Tab-separated table of C-alpha atoms in Angstrom:
chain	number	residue	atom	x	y	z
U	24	UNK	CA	0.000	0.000	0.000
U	25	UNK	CA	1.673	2.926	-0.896
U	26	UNK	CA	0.716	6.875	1.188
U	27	UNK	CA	-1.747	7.944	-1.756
U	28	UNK	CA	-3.723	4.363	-1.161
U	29	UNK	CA	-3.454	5.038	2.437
U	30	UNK	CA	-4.541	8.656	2.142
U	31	UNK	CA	-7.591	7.274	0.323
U	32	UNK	CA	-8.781	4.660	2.464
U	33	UNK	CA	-8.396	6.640	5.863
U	34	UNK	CA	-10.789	9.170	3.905
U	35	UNK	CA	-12.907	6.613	3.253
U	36	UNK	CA	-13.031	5.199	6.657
U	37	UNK	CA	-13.147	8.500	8.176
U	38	UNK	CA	-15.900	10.029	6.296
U	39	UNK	CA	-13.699	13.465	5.432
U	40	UNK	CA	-12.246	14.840	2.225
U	41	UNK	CA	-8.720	13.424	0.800
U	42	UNK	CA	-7.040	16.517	1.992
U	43	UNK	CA	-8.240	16.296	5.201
U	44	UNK	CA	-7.317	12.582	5.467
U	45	UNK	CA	-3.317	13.622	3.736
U	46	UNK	CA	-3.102	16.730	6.635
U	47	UNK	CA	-4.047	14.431	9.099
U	48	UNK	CA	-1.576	11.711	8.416
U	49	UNK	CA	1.213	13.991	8.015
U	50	UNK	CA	0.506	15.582	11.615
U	51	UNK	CA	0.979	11.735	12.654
U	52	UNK	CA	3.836	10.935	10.761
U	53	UNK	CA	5.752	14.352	12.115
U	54	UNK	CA	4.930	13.917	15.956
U	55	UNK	CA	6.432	10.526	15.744
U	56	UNK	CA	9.388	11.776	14.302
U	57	UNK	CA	10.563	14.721	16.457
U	58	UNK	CA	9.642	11.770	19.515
U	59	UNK	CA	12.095	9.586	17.553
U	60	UNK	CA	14.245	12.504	17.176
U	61	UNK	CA	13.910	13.343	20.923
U	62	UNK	CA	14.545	9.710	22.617
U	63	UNK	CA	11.178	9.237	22.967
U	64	UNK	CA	9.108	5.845	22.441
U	65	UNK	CA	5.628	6.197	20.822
U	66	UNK	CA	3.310	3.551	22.176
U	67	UNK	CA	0.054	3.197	20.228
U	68	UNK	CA	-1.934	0.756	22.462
U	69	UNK	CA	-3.160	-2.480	20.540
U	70	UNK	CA	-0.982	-1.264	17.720
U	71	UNK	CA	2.478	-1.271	18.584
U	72	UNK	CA	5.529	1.014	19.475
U	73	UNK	CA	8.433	2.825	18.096
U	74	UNK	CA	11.382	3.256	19.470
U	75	UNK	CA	15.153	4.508	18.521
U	76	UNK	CA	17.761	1.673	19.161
U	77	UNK	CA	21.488	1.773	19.830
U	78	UNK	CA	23.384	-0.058	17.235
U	79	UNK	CA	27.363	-1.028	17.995
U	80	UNK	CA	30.194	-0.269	15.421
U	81	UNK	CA	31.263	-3.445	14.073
U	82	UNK	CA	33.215	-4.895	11.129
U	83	UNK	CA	31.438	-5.266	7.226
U	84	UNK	CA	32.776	-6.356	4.295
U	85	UNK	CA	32.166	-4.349	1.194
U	86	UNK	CA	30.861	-6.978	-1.207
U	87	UNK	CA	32.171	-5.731	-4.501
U	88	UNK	CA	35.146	-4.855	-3.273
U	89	UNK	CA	36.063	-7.933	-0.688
U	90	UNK	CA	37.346	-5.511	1.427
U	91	UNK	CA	37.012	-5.300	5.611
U	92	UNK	CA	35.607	-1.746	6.944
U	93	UNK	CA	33.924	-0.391	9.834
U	94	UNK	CA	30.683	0.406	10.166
U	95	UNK	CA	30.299	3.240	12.507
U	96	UNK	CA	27.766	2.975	15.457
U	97	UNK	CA	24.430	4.519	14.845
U	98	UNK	CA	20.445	4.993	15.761
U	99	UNK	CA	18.017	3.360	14.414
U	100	UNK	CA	14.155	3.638	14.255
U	101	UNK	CA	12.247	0.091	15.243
U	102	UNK	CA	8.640	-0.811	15.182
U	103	UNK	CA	7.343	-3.671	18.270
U	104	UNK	CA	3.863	-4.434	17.095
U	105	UNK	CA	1.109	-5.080	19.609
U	106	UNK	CA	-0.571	-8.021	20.484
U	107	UNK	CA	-3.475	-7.165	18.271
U	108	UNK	CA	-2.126	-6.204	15.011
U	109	UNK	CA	-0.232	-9.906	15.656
U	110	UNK	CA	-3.736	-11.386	16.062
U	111	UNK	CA	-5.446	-9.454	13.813
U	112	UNK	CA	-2.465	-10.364	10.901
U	113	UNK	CA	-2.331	-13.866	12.181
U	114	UNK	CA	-5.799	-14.803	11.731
């Protein structure tokens, strides 16, 4: 599903225009950004969270070169789903 499909069906669902539905969305996508961006964890109950992870330096191989380099450490942005989007895709 791409953000246009998405766009469409929450303005379906939500019985408001497509530019409504697009303004909305983006407000949601932006506040869990700057929380990302902050340190913060966004936990959507029966959905799931987000969260920014820690992840080490540590040693990669370039594969079209053969050659060993270091990755540097970094953050990275992870999704935990909730117990009911597991159900609900499980059943």
């Amino acid at each position: 599903m791409t953000k246009t499909e998405l766009i469409n069906s929450i303005a379906d669902k939500a019985n408001c225009t497509k530019k409504d539905a697009s303004s909305a969305l983006d407000a949601v996508l932006t506040v869990i950004q700057e929380a990302l961006e902050k340190g913060e964890k966004v936990s959507i109950t029966g959905f799931g969270s987000f969260e920014v992870r820690e992840r080490g330096e540590k040693t990669c191989i370039n594969p079209k070169t053969k050659q060993k380099m270091v990755c540097p450490a970094c953050k990275a942005p992870t999704f935990k789903a909730g117990r009911s989007l597991k159900d609900a895709v499980n059943k």
